[in-house]
Every structure is written in structure tokens, then in C-alpha cells.
mmCIF file of C-alpha atoms and ligand atoms in Angstrom:
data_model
loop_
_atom_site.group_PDB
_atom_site.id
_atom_site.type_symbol
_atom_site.label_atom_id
_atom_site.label_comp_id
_atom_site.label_asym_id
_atom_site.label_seq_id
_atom_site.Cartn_x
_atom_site.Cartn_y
_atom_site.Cartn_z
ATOM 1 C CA UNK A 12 25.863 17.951 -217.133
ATOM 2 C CA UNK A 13 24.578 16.397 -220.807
ATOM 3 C CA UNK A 14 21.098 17.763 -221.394
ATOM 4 C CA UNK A 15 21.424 20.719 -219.219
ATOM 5 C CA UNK A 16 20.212 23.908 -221.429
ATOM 6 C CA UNK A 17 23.157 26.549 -220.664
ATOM 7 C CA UNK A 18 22.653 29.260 -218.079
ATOM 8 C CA UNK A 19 20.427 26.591 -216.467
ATOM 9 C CA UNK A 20 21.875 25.219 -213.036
ATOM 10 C CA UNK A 21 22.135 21.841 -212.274
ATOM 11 C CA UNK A 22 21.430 21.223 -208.699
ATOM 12 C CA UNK A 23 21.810 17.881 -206.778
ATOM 13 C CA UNK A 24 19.683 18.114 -204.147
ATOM 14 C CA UNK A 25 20.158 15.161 -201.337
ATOM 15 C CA UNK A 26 16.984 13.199 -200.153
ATOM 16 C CA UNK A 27 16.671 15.860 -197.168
ATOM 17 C CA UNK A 28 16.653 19.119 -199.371
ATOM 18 C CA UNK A 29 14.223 18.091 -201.339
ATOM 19 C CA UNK A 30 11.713 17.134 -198.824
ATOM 20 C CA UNK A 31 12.290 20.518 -196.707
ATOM 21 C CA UNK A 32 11.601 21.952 -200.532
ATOM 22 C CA UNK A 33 8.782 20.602 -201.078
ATOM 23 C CA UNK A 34 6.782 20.804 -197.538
ATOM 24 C CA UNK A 35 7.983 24.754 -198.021
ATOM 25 C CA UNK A 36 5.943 24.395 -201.395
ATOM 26 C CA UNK A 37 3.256 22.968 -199.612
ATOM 27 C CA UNK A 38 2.771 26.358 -197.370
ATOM 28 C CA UNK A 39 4.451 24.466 -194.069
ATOM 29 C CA UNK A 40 6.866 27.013 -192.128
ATOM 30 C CA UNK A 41 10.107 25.310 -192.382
ATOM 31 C CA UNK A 42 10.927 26.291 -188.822
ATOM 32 C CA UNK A 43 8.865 23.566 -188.033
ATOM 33 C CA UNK A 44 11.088 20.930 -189.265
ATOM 34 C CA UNK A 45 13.879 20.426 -186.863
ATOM 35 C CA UNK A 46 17.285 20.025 -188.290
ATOM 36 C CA UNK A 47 18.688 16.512 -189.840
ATOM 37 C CA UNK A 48 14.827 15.955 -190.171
ATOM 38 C CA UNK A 49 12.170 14.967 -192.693
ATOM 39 C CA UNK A 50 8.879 15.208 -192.743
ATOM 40 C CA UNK A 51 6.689 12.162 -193.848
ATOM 41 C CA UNK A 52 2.804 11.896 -193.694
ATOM 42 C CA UNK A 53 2.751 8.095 -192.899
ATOM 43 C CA UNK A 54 2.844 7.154 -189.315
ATOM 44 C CA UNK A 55 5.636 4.972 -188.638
ATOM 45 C CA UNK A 56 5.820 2.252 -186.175
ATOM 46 C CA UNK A 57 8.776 2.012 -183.744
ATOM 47 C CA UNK A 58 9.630 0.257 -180.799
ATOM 48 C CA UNK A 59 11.459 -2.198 -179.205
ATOM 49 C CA UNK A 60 9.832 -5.630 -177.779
ATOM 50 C CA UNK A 61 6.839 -6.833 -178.016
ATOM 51 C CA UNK A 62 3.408 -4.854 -178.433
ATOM 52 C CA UNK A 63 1.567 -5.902 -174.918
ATOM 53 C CA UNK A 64 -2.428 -6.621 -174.612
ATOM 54 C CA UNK A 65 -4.401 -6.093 -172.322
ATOM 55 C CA UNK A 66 -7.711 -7.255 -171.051
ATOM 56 C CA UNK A 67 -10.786 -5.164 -170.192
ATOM 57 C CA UNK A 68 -9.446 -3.597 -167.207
ATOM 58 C CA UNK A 69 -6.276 -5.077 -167.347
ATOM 59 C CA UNK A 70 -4.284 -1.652 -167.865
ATOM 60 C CA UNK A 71 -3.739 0.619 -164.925
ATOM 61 C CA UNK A 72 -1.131 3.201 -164.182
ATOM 62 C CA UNK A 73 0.550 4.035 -160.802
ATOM 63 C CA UNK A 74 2.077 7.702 -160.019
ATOM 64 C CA UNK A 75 4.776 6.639 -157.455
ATOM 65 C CA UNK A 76 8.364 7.867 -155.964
ATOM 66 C CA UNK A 77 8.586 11.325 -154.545
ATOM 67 C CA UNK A 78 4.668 11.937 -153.933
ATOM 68 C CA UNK A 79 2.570 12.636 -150.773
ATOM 69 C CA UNK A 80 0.115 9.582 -151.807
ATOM 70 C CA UNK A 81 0.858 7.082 -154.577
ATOM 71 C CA UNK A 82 -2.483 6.320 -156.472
ATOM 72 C CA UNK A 83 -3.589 4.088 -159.168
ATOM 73 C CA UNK A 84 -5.724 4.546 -161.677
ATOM 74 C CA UNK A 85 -7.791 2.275 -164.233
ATOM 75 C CA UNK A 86 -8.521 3.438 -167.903
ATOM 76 C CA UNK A 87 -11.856 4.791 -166.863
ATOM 77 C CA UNK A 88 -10.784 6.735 -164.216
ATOM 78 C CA UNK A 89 -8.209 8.265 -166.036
ATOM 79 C CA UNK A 90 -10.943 9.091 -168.969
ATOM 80 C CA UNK A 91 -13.568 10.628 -166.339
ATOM 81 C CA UNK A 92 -10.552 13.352 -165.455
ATOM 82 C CA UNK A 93 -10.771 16.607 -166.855
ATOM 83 C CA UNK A 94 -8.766 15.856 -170.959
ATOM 84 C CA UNK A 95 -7.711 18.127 -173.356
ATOM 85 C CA UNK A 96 -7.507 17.125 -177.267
ATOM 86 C CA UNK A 97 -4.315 19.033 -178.701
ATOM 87 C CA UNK A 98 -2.335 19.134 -182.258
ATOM 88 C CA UNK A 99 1.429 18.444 -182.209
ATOM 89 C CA UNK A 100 4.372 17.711 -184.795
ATOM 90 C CA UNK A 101 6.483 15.098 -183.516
ATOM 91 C CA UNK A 102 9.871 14.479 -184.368
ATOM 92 C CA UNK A 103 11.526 11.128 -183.867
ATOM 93 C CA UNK A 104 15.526 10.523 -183.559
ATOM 94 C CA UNK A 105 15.742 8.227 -186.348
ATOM 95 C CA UNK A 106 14.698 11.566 -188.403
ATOM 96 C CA UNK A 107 11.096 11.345 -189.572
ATOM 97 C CA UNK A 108 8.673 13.989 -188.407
ATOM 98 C CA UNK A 109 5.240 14.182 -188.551
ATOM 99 C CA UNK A 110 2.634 17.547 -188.322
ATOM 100 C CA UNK A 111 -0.495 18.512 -186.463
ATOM 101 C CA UNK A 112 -0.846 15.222 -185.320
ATOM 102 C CA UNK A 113 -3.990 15.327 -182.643
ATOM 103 C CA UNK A 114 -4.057 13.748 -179.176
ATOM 104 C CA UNK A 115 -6.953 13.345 -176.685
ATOM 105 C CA UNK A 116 -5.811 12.697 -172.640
ATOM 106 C CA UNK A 117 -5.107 14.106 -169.205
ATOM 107 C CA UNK A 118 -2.255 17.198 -168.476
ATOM 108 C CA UNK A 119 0.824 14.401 -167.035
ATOM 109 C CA UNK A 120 0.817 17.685 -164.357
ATOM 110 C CA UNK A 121 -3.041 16.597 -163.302
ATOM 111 C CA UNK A 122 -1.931 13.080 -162.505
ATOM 112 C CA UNK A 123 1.046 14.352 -160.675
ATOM 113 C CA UNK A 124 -1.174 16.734 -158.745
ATOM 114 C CA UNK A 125 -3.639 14.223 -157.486
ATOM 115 C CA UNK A 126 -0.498 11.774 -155.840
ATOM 116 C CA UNK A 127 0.947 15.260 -154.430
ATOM 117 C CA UNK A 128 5.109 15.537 -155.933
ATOM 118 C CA UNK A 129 6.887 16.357 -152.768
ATOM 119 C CA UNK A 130 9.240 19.443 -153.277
ATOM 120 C CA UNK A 131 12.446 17.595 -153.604
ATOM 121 C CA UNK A 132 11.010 15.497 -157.046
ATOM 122 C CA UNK A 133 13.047 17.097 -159.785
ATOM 123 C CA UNK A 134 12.761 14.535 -162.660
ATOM 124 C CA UNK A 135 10.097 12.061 -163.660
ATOM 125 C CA UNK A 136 10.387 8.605 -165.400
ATOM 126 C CA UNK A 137 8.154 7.232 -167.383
ATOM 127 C CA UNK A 138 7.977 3.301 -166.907
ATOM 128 C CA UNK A 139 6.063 1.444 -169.801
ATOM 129 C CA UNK A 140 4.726 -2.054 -170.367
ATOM 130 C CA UNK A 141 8.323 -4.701 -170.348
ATOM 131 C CA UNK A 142 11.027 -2.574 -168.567
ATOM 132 C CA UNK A 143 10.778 0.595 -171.195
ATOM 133 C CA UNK A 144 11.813 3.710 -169.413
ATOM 134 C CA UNK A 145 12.592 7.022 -170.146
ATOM 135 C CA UNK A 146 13.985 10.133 -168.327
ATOM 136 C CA UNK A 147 12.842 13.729 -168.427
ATOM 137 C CA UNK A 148 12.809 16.955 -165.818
ATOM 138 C CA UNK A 149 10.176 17.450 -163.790
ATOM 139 C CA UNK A 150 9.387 20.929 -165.746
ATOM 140 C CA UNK A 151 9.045 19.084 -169.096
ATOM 141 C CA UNK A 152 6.535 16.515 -168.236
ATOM 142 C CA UNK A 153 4.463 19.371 -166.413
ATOM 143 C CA UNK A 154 4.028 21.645 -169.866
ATOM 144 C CA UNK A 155 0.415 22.492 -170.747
ATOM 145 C CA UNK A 156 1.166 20.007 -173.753
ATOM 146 C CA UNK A 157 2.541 16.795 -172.309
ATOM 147 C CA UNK A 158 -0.081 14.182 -171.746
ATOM 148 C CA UNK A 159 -1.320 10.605 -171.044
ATOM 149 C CA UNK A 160 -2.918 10.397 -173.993
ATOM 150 C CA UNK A 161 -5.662 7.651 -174.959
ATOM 151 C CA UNK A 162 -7.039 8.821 -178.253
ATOM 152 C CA UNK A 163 -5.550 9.546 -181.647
ATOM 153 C CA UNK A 164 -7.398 11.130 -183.994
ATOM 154 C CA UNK A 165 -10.339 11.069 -182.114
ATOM 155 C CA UNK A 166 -10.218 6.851 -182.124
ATOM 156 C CA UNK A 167 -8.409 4.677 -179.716
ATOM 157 C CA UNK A 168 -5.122 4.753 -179.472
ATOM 158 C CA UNK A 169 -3.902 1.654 -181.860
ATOM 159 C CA UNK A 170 -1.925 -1.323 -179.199
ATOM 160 C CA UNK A 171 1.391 -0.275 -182.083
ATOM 161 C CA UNK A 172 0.992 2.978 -181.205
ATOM 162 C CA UNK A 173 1.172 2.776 -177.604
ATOM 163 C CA UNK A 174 -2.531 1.839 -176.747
ATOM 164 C CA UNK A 175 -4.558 1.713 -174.723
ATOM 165 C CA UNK A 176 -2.236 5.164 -173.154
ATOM 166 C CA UNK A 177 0.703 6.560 -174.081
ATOM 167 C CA UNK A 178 2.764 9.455 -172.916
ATOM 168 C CA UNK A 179 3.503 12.382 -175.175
ATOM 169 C CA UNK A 180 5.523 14.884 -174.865
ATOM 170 C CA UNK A 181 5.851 16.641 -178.123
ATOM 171 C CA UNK A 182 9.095 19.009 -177.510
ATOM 172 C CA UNK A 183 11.428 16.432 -177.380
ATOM 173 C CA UNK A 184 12.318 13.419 -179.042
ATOM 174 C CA UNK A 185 9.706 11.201 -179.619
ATOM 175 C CA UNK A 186 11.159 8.235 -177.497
ATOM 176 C CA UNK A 187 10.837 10.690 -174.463
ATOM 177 C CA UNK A 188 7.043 9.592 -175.189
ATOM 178 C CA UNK A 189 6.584 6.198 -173.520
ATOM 179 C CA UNK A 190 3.849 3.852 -175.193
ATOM 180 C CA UNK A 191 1.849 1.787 -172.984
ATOM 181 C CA UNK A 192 2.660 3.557 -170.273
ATOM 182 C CA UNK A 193 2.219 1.982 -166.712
ATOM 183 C CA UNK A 194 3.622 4.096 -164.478
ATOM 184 C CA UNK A 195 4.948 7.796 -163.755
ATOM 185 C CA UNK A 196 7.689 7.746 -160.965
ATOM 186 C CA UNK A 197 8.951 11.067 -159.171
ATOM 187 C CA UNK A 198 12.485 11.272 -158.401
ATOM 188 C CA UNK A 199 15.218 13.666 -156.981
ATOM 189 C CA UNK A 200 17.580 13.557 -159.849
ATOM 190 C CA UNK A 201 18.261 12.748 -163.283
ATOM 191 C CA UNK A 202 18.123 8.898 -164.081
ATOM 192 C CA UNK A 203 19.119 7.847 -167.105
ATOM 193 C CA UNK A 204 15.878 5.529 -168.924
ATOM 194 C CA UNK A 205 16.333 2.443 -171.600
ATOM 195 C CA UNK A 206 17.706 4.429 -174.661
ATOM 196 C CA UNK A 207 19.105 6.854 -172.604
ATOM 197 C CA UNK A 208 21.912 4.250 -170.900
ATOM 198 C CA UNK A 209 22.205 3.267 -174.812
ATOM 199 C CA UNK A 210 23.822 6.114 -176.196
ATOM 200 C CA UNK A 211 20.774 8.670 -176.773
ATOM 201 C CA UNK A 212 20.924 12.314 -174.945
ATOM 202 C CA UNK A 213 19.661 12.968 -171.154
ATOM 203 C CA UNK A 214 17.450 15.770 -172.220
ATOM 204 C CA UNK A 215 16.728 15.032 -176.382
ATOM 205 C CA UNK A 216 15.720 18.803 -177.432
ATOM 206 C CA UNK A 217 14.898 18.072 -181.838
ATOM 207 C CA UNK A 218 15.878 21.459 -182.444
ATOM 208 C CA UNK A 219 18.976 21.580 -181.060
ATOM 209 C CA UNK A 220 19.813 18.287 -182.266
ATOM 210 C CA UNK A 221 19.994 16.514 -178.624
ATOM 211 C CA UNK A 222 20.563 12.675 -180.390
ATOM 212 C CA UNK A 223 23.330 11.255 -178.727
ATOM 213 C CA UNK A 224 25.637 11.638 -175.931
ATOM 214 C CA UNK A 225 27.917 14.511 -175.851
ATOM 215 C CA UNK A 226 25.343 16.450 -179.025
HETATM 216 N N1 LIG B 329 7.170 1.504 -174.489
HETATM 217 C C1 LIG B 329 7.863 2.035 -175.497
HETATM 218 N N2 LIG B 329 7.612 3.315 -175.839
HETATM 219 C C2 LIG B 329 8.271 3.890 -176.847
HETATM 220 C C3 LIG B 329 9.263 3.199 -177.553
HETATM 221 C C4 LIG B 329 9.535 1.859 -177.159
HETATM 222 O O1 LIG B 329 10.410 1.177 -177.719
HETATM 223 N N3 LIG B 329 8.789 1.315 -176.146
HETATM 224 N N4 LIG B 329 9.938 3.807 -178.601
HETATM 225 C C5 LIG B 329 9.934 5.271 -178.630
HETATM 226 C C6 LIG B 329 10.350 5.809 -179.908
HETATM 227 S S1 LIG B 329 11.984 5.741 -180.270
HETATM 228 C C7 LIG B 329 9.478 6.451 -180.742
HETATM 229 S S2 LIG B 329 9.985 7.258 -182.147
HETATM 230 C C8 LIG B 329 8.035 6.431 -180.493
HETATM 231 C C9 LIG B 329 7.355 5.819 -181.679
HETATM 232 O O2 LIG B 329 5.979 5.887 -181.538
HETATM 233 P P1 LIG B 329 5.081 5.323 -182.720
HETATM 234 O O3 LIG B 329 5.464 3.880 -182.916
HETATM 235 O O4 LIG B 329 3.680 5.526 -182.281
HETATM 236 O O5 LIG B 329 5.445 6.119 -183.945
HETATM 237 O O6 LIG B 329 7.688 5.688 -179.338
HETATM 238 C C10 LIG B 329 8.573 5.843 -178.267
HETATM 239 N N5 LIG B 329 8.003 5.186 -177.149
HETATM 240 MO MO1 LIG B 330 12.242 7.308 -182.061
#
């Protein structure tokens, strides 16, 4: 190439190479950056529909299907439960990640506990606010690290980012992680959610690459 000093090798690095580049320069492990991804530091916004709101003690969520005693709970009951305040990357399909992103809310597996899952519940959905659903195993929503989560950054939860609660689950996909969640249903197989009949993969694993059917 004109302008290139000899012995010196001109590289054309795509928009992904560079960025894995330069977040190694910045002293990230690169095995945190799942393949096909790139990692931003904004916080983008995405969803389908409308963002709902809700009115003091408007929002409630219901754990339902395959447990011994659906319950209900409010927004203060679910902040007077025993909460954990964790740091996650998240990773979302259209190919943005973002690190150590911190989370305040209750173990999804404390919730499940108090309605009782019944021994043949092998999968949960998540139901959100206007028909949003999404699919996972019952072993994935039960980690130590996926939550109902109702703080971000130790504020509220913004309404665009899922507030008042929001499910996350950070090993998978990030559409696995329902915003303005209303309910958690047990159920004895795999059903698939909204994206999920729309082309995007059952289980959604970011490091195996889990985007569409058939991946
Ligand atoms: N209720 C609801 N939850 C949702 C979605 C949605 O459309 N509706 N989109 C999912 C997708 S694809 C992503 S990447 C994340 C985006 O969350 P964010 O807007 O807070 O970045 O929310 C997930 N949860
Ligand atoms: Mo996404």
C-alpha cells in the first residue's frame, strides 16, 4: 500500500478485530468476549413493544405452572427477601457485550422455592409485561447467578431497562433475560418463548454461538 514504510505490514483489521484488540490493550481477558462479539461500554436499549408503567403497587409477579402453591408477590415483598448484588458481562445476540455490569435482586431459585416446583417441572418461562416470553431449563434459571433483579448500579432499575424487575440470566443470551417481568411459569418440557418461535436458538449459549436455529 502507498505510504507504507517497507518491511512494515499493512494490516486491515475489520470493525471486530480491532475492538477485541483494543479491550486486550485495556487488560480485559479476551476469553471474556464471546465469539462474533464486541464489547461496547454504552448500554444499549433493546426491545420489542412498548416500555409498560406502572403505578405504585401496580407491578406484581406470579410463580405459577408446575408448583405445590402458586404465590404472588408485590415489589416490596420481593425486596424484603433475602438479595444478592452480583457483577456480570452480558452478551446480547445482535453482538454487543457489555462487562461487570452489577445487579441487585432475589436468586430466581428462592422464588421458585417458596411456590414449591413439583418434580416433573423441567423448564421455566419467563412471561413479561405484553405477551414477551422466553424459554430456558429449569437448571439455568436456578444458577447462583440468575436473578429477579430490581436495581442496577445500585439505583432503580430504569422502565427501558426492564424496570421496575427484570430477569437476568447472564450465561446466555441476553433476550433469555425478560424485562418487566410478570411472571415465572414451571413446566414439563421445553416451550419455545417469543424470539424463540422467530428463528433464535432453544437454549442461546454466547460462547458457543447458540443464535439461531440449527447453530
Ligand atoms: N420484555 C422484554 N424483555 C426483553 C426483550 C424484549 O423485547 N421484551 N428483549 C431482550 C433482548 S433481545 C435483550 S438484548 C435485552 C436488552 O436489555 P436492555 O434493553 O436492558 O439492554 O432484553 C431482553 N429482554
Ligand atoms: Mo438481544
Amino acid at each position: 500500500m502507498a505510504g507504507a514504510p517497507p518491511g512494515v505490514q499493512t494490516v486491515r483489521m475489520g470493525f471486530f478485530d480491532r475492538n477485541r484488540q483494543e479491550l486486550i490493550a485495556k487488560g480485559y481477558d479476551p476469553a471474556r468476549l464471546p465469539p462474533g462479539q464486541y464489547l461496547t461500554d454504552r448500554f444499549p436499549v433493546l426491545h420489542v413493544g412498548d416500555v409498560p408503567e406502572y403505578g405504585p403497587g401496580e407491578w406484581d409477579l406470579t410463580v405459577t405452572g408446575l408448583v405445590d402453591h402458586p404465590i404472588t408477590i408485590g415489589l416490596d415483598d420481593l425486596k424484603a427477601m433475602p438479595s444478592v448484588t452480583l457483577t456480570f458481562d452480558i452478551h446480547c445476540v445482535t453482538k454487543w457485550s457489555k462487562f461487570d455490569t452489577t445487579w441487585t435482586g432475589v436468586r430466581v431459585r428462592d422464588l421458585l422455592a417458596q411456590a414449591g416446583v413439583q418434580t416433573a417441572g423441567t423448564h421455566v418461562i419467563e412471561h413479561a409485561e405484553f405477551g414477551y416470553t422466553t424459554n430456558l431449563p429449569l437448571a439455568d434459571i436456578t444458577t447462583d447467578e440468575a436473578i429477579v433483579a430490581y436495581a442496577f448500579e445500585g439505583e432503580e432499575i430504569e422502565p427501558i431497562h426492564g424496570g421496575p424487575v427484570r430477569v437476568v440470566v447472564p450465561h446466555l443470551y441476553f433476550w433469555k433475560s425478560a424485562k418487566w417481568l410478570r411472571a415465572l411459569e414451571v413446566r414439563d418440557a421445553d416451550h419455545a418463548g417469543f424470539w424463540e418461535r422467530n428463528g433464535y436458538h432453544m437454549y442461546g449459549d454466547p460462547f458457543r454461538e447458540q443464535r439461531h436455529w440449527g447453530d
